[in-house]
Amino acid sequence: MTSVPTPIPSRTQYVLEEIKHRILTGQLRPGQALVETDVAAQFGVSKTPVREALKTLAGTGLVVMSQYKGVTVRMVDADMAREVYDVRLLLEPEALRRTVRRRASLDAARDALHSAATASDTAQRSLANREFHRALYLPCGNPLLGRMLDEVRDQAALVSAVAWAADPSWDREAAEHREILELALAGDAQGASRALRNHIASFVERAFPETREDREEKGEHHS
């Protein structure tokens, strides 16, 4: 009995999602090498879908391709975290403000909050938290704004995964998420936006307090 081969695009998508999931849940650590032949053997596919998946992941900033080191999971430091979270601070609170002002449905955010609270492990909780934030900004009425935030979504999740591994702060963030949603459901666009801004800012400050600017102010940067 012969089996019909799976088309390469489907295999590429499968490999892509599996690698992404393992990176964002900490199974693959920052700096870890991703060797095409090893990954292909692990997933039972040829090198072609693996190569395409890794190219896509490099485009979203989850892996780095180097002529000398090959492909590695992107390292996370304070500078990288600040860059990603700076974009979120600029765009996400405004997107939520628009979502609330449009009186858009927040059912998906409520569901994600429940999923995070009832998650059986950190991987499920992490993915639910990502969905919560996306459910706040996606209905903002500006598809381009939503896509721009989606662009940094994976990198933000990578920062979170590294931070949570060092210092799990789920309970504090869950309480902040509940406050943000309550304000949004009450129709308080400014209050919800402000609470979200504080939530994003405080997380990166706690997790990565040492930034490039800090080092320059201390005189550690020499021109």
mmCIF file of C-alpha atoms in Angstrom:
data_model
loop_
_atom_site.group_PDB
_atom_site.id
_atom_site.type_symbol
_atom_site.label_atom_id
_atom_site.label_comp_id
_atom_site.label_asym_id
_atom_site.label_seq_id
_atom_site.Cartn_x
_atom_site.Cartn_y
_atom_site.Cartn_z
ATOM 1 C CA MET A 1 0.000 0.000 0.000
ATOM 2 C CA THR A 2 1.580 3.276 -1.089
ATOM 3 C CA SER A 3 1.115 6.487 0.876
ATOM 4 C CA VAL A 4 0.528 9.792 -0.861
ATOM 5 C CA PRO A 5 3.469 12.110 -0.061
ATOM 6 C CA THR A 6 2.634 15.275 1.840
ATOM 7 C CA PRO A 7 3.231 18.410 -0.271
ATOM 8 C CA ILE A 8 6.353 20.341 0.713
ATOM 9 C CA PRO A 9 4.466 23.531 1.723
ATOM 10 C CA SER A 10 2.488 21.502 4.288
ATOM 11 C CA ARG A 11 5.659 19.893 5.598
ATOM 12 C CA THR A 12 7.334 23.296 5.788
ATOM 13 C CA GLN A 13 4.407 24.673 7.796
ATOM 14 C CA TYR A 14 4.503 21.666 10.133
ATOM 15 C CA VAL A 15 8.244 22.035 10.774
ATOM 16 C CA LEU A 16 7.855 25.808 11.153
ATOM 17 C CA GLU A 17 5.124 25.537 13.784
ATOM 18 C CA GLU A 18 6.949 22.795 15.709
ATOM 19 C CA ILE A 19 10.244 24.706 15.889
ATOM 20 C CA LYS A 20 8.442 27.941 16.793
ATOM 21 C CA HIS A 21 6.506 26.190 19.569
ATOM 22 C CA ARG A 22 9.700 24.705 21.011
ATOM 23 C CA ILE A 23 11.483 28.068 20.945
ATOM 24 C CA LEU A 24 8.613 29.983 22.530
ATOM 25 C CA THR A 25 8.100 27.401 25.280
ATOM 26 C CA GLY A 26 11.803 27.201 26.140
ATOM 27 C CA GLN A 27 12.456 23.693 24.822
ATOM 28 C CA LEU A 28 14.940 25.234 22.390
ATOM 29 C CA ARG A 29 17.132 27.735 24.199
ATOM 30 C CA PRO A 30 18.595 31.027 22.868
ATOM 31 C CA GLY A 31 21.920 30.349 21.171
ATOM 32 C CA GLN A 32 21.078 26.691 20.498
ATOM 33 C CA ALA A 33 22.141 25.480 17.051
ATOM 34 C CA LEU A 34 19.545 24.215 14.565
ATOM 35 C CA VAL A 35 21.325 21.887 12.127
ATOM 36 C CA GLU A 36 19.273 21.189 8.993
ATOM 37 C CA THR A 37 20.134 17.495 8.791
ATOM 38 C CA ASP A 38 19.390 16.919 12.485
ATOM 39 C CA VAL A 39 16.070 18.772 12.340
ATOM 40 C CA ALA A 40 15.088 16.944 9.144
ATOM 41 C CA ALA A 41 15.812 13.564 10.761
ATOM 42 C CA GLN A 42 13.917 14.552 13.890
ATOM 43 C CA PHE A 43 10.761 15.409 11.958
ATOM 44 C CA GLY A 44 11.107 12.735 9.287
ATOM 45 C CA VAL A 45 11.289 15.178 6.372
ATOM 46 C CA SER A 46 13.867 16.194 3.788
ATOM 47 C CA LYS A 47 16.114 19.218 4.265
ATOM 48 C CA THR A 48 14.062 21.369 1.860
ATOM 49 C CA PRO A 49 11.075 22.093 4.158
ATOM 50 C CA VAL A 50 13.470 22.546 7.085
ATOM 51 C CA ARG A 51 15.489 25.112 5.133
ATOM 52 C CA GLU A 52 12.321 26.997 4.146
ATOM 53 C CA ALA A 53 10.992 26.935 7.712
ATOM 54 C CA LEU A 54 14.271 28.285 9.094
ATOM 55 C CA LYS A 55 14.270 31.097 6.511
ATOM 56 C CA THR A 56 10.784 32.108 7.635
ATOM 57 C CA LEU A 57 11.812 32.001 11.305
ATOM 58 C CA ALA A 58 14.829 34.171 10.498
ATOM 59 C CA GLY A 59 12.451 36.657 8.872
ATOM 60 C CA THR A 60 10.339 36.890 12.028
ATOM 61 C CA GLY A 61 13.447 37.277 14.202
ATOM 62 C CA LEU A 62 13.269 33.998 16.114
ATOM 63 C CA VAL A 63 16.445 32.512 14.633
ATOM 64 C CA VAL A 64 19.652 33.997 13.288
ATOM 65 C CA MET A 65 21.430 32.763 10.159
ATOM 66 C CA SER A 66 25.201 33.176 10.154
ATOM 67 C CA GLN A 67 27.732 32.191 7.527
ATOM 68 C CA TYR A 68 30.016 30.908 10.271
ATOM 69 C CA LYS A 69 27.723 29.649 13.027
ATOM 70 C CA GLY A 70 24.886 28.364 10.854
ATOM 71 C CA VAL A 71 21.364 28.744 12.240
ATOM 72 C CA THR A 72 20.873 29.408 15.961
ATOM 73 C CA VAL A 73 17.956 30.418 18.166
ATOM 74 C CA ARG A 74 18.141 34.166 18.652
ATOM 75 C CA MET A 75 19.870 35.337 21.812
ATOM 76 C CA VAL A 76 17.909 37.637 24.093
ATOM 77 C CA ASP A 77 19.572 40.482 25.952
ATOM 78 C CA ALA A 78 18.381 43.762 27.435
ATOM 79 C CA ASP A 79 18.971 45.727 24.212
ATOM 80 C CA MET A 80 16.992 43.280 22.070
ATOM 81 C CA ALA A 81 14.198 43.144 24.655
ATOM 82 C CA ARG A 82 14.012 46.935 24.844
ATOM 83 C CA GLU A 83 13.817 47.291 21.047
ATOM 84 C CA VAL A 84 10.932 44.820 20.777
ATOM 85 C CA TYR A 85 9.060 46.188 23.778
ATOM 86 C CA ASP A 86 9.584 49.769 22.608
ATOM 87 C CA VAL A 87 7.566 48.926 19.476
ATOM 88 C CA ARG A 88 4.879 47.333 21.619
ATOM 89 C CA LEU A 89 4.749 50.412 23.888
ATOM 90 C CA LEU A 90 4.343 52.699 20.894
ATOM 91 C CA LEU A 91 1.618 50.683 19.158
ATOM 92 C CA GLU A 92 -0.225 48.270 21.454
ATOM 93 C CA PRO A 93 -1.840 50.692 23.950
ATOM 94 C CA GLU A 94 -3.104 52.832 21.051
ATOM 95 C CA ALA A 95 -4.504 49.754 19.302
ATOM 96 C CA LEU A 96 -6.367 48.754 22.473
ATOM 97 C CA ARG A 97 -7.702 52.297 22.908
ATOM 98 C CA ARG A 98 -9.182 52.063 19.415
ATOM 99 C CA THR A 99 -10.581 48.592 20.062
ATOM 100 C CA VAL A 100 -12.441 49.863 23.133
ATOM 101 C CA ARG A 101 -13.674 53.027 21.423
ATOM 102 C CA ARG A 102 -15.074 50.896 18.578
ATOM 103 C CA ARG A 103 -16.869 48.758 21.172
ATOM 104 C CA ALA A 104 -15.393 45.700 19.466
ATOM 105 C CA SER A 105 -16.032 42.270 20.948
ATOM 106 C CA LEU A 106 -13.556 41.201 23.622
ATOM 107 C CA ASP A 107 -14.867 37.642 23.914
ATOM 108 C CA ALA A 108 -11.609 36.234 22.523
ATOM 109 C CA ALA A 109 -9.612 38.123 25.162
ATOM 110 C CA ARG A 110 -11.896 36.808 27.916
ATOM 111 C CA ASP A 111 -11.487 33.254 26.590
ATOM 112 C CA ALA A 112 -7.690 33.611 26.430
ATOM 113 C CA LEU A 113 -7.601 34.902 30.004
ATOM 114 C CA HIS A 114 -9.575 31.847 31.136
ATOM 115 C CA SER A 115 -7.268 29.526 29.151
ATOM 116 C CA ALA A 116 -4.213 31.060 30.821
ATOM 117 C CA ALA A 117 -5.749 30.669 34.284
ATOM 118 C CA THR A 118 -6.604 27.009 33.702
ATOM 119 C CA ALA A 119 -3.448 26.042 31.774
ATOM 120 C CA SER A 120 -1.813 22.797 32.861
ATOM 121 C CA ASP A 121 1.749 23.886 32.067
ATOM 122 C CA THR A 122 3.859 26.951 31.267
ATOM 123 C CA ALA A 123 3.724 26.261 27.515
ATOM 124 C CA GLN A 124 -0.084 26.466 27.439
ATOM 125 C CA ARG A 125 -0.080 29.519 29.690
ATOM 126 C CA SER A 126 2.472 31.298 27.517
ATOM 127 C CA LEU A 127 0.471 30.667 24.347
ATOM 128 C CA ALA A 128 -2.761 31.788 26.048
ATOM 129 C CA ASN A 129 -1.099 35.016 27.202
ATOM 130 C CA ARG A 130 0.000 35.711 23.627
ATOM 131 C CA GLU A 131 -3.576 35.194 22.430
ATOM 132 C CA PHE A 132 -4.868 37.544 25.128
ATOM 133 C CA HIS A 133 -2.705 40.422 23.902
ATOM 134 C CA ARG A 134 -3.556 39.716 20.271
ATOM 135 C CA ALA A 135 -7.277 39.669 21.058
ATOM 136 C CA LEU A 136 -6.923 43.196 22.474
ATOM 137 C CA TYR A 137 -5.170 44.792 19.507
ATOM 138 C CA LEU A 138 -6.511 42.879 16.508
ATOM 139 C CA PRO A 139 -10.044 44.402 16.499
ATOM 140 C CA CYS A 140 -8.620 47.971 16.520
ATOM 141 C CA GLY A 141 -10.080 48.726 13.092
ATOM 142 C CA ASN A 142 -6.705 49.215 11.385
ATOM 143 C CA PRO A 143 -5.523 45.934 9.800
ATOM 144 C CA LEU A 144 -2.048 47.361 9.135
ATOM 145 C CA LEU A 145 -1.609 48.226 12.819
ATOM 146 C CA GLY A 146 -2.609 44.676 13.705
ATOM 147 C CA ARG A 147 -0.117 43.217 11.221
ATOM 148 C CA MET A 148 2.679 45.448 12.546
ATOM 149 C CA LEU A 149 2.086 44.145 16.058
ATOM 150 C CA ASP A 150 1.931 40.587 14.714
ATOM 151 C CA GLU A 151 5.385 41.202 13.215
ATOM 152 C CA VAL A 152 6.970 41.598 16.667
ATOM 153 C CA ARG A 153 4.698 39.075 18.386
ATOM 154 C CA ASP A 154 7.102 36.136 18.121
ATOM 155 C CA GLN A 155 10.080 38.163 19.290
ATOM 156 C CA ALA A 156 8.081 39.493 22.242
ATOM 157 C CA ALA A 157 7.127 35.916 23.147
ATOM 158 C CA LEU A 158 10.790 34.894 22.992
ATOM 159 C CA VAL A 159 11.683 37.703 25.404
ATOM 160 C CA SER A 160 8.878 36.562 27.708
ATOM 161 C CA ALA A 161 9.990 32.916 27.584
ATOM 162 C CA VAL A 162 13.521 33.867 28.642
ATOM 163 C CA ALA A 163 12.249 36.193 31.387
ATOM 164 C CA TRP A 164 9.801 33.632 32.780
ATOM 165 C CA ALA A 165 12.500 30.941 32.846
ATOM 166 C CA ALA A 166 14.609 33.213 35.067
ATOM 167 C CA ASP A 167 11.788 34.626 37.205
ATOM 168 C CA PRO A 168 8.237 33.262 36.830
ATOM 169 C CA SER A 169 5.876 36.196 37.387
ATOM 170 C CA TRP A 170 2.639 34.633 36.140
ATOM 171 C CA ASP A 171 0.434 35.672 39.049
ATOM 172 C CA ARG A 172 1.356 39.336 38.849
ATOM 173 C CA GLU A 173 0.816 39.433 35.089
ATOM 174 C CA ALA A 174 -2.476 37.541 35.358
ATOM 175 C CA ALA A 175 -3.753 40.176 37.813
ATOM 176 C CA GLU A 176 -2.653 42.949 35.428
ATOM 177 C CA HIS A 177 -4.379 41.193 32.525
ATOM 178 C CA ARG A 178 -7.627 41.018 34.517
ATOM 179 C CA GLU A 179 -7.404 44.743 35.311
ATOM 180 C CA ILE A 180 -6.797 45.626 31.649
ATOM 181 C CA LEU A 181 -9.758 43.539 30.491
ATOM 182 C CA GLU A 182 -12.084 44.914 33.189
ATOM 183 C CA LEU A 183 -11.282 48.486 32.137
ATOM 184 C CA ALA A 184 -11.759 47.608 28.478
ATOM 185 C CA LEU A 185 -15.092 45.883 29.128
ATOM 186 C CA ALA A 186 -16.217 48.920 31.118
ATOM 187 C CA GLY A 187 -15.574 51.058 28.043
ATOM 188 C CA ASP A 188 -12.715 52.997 29.642
ATOM 189 C CA ALA A 189 -10.482 53.346 26.576
ATOM 190 C CA GLN A 190 -7.926 55.648 28.216
ATOM 191 C CA GLY A 191 -7.756 53.630 31.435
ATOM 192 C CA ALA A 192 -7.349 50.317 29.610
ATOM 193 C CA SER A 193 -4.670 51.811 27.353
ATOM 194 C CA ARG A 194 -2.795 53.233 30.360
ATOM 195 C CA ALA A 195 -2.979 49.938 32.269
ATOM 196 C CA LEU A 196 -1.669 48.055 29.232
ATOM 197 C CA ARG A 197 1.199 50.519 28.804
ATOM 198 C CA ASN A 198 2.177 50.099 32.473
ATOM 199 C CA HIS A 199 1.917 46.314 32.140
ATOM 200 C CA ILE A 200 4.260 46.164 29.136
ATOM 201 C CA ALA A 201 6.732 48.694 30.546
ATOM 202 C CA SER A 202 6.970 47.122 34.001
ATOM 203 C CA PHE A 203 7.550 43.651 32.577
ATOM 204 C CA VAL A 204 10.597 44.598 30.518
ATOM 205 C CA GLU A 205 11.957 46.768 33.348
ATOM 206 C CA ARG A 206 11.735 43.849 35.777
ATOM 207 C CA ALA A 207 13.109 41.259 33.386
ATOM 208 C CA PHE A 208 15.844 43.280 31.656
ATOM 209 C CA PRO A 209 16.754 46.306 33.779
ATOM 210 C CA GLU A 210 20.206 46.700 32.220
ATOM 211 C CA THR A 211 19.965 48.482 28.851
ATOM 212 C CA ARG A 212 22.413 50.049 26.453
ATOM 213 C CA GLU A 213 21.379 53.524 27.672
ATOM 214 C CA ASP A 214 22.012 52.505 31.271
ATOM 215 C CA ARG A 215 25.533 51.365 30.468
ATOM 216 C CA GLU A 216 26.283 54.576 28.571
ATOM 217 C CA GLU A 217 25.035 56.686 31.470
ATOM 218 C CA LYS A 218 27.323 54.772 33.806
ATOM 219 C CA GLY A 219 30.267 55.629 31.559
ATOM 220 C CA GLU A 220 30.822 52.053 30.433
ATOM 221 C CA HIS A 221 30.441 53.062 26.803
ATOM 222 C CA HIS A 222 33.602 54.592 25.339
ATOM 223 C CA SER A 223 33.710 56.231 21.920
#
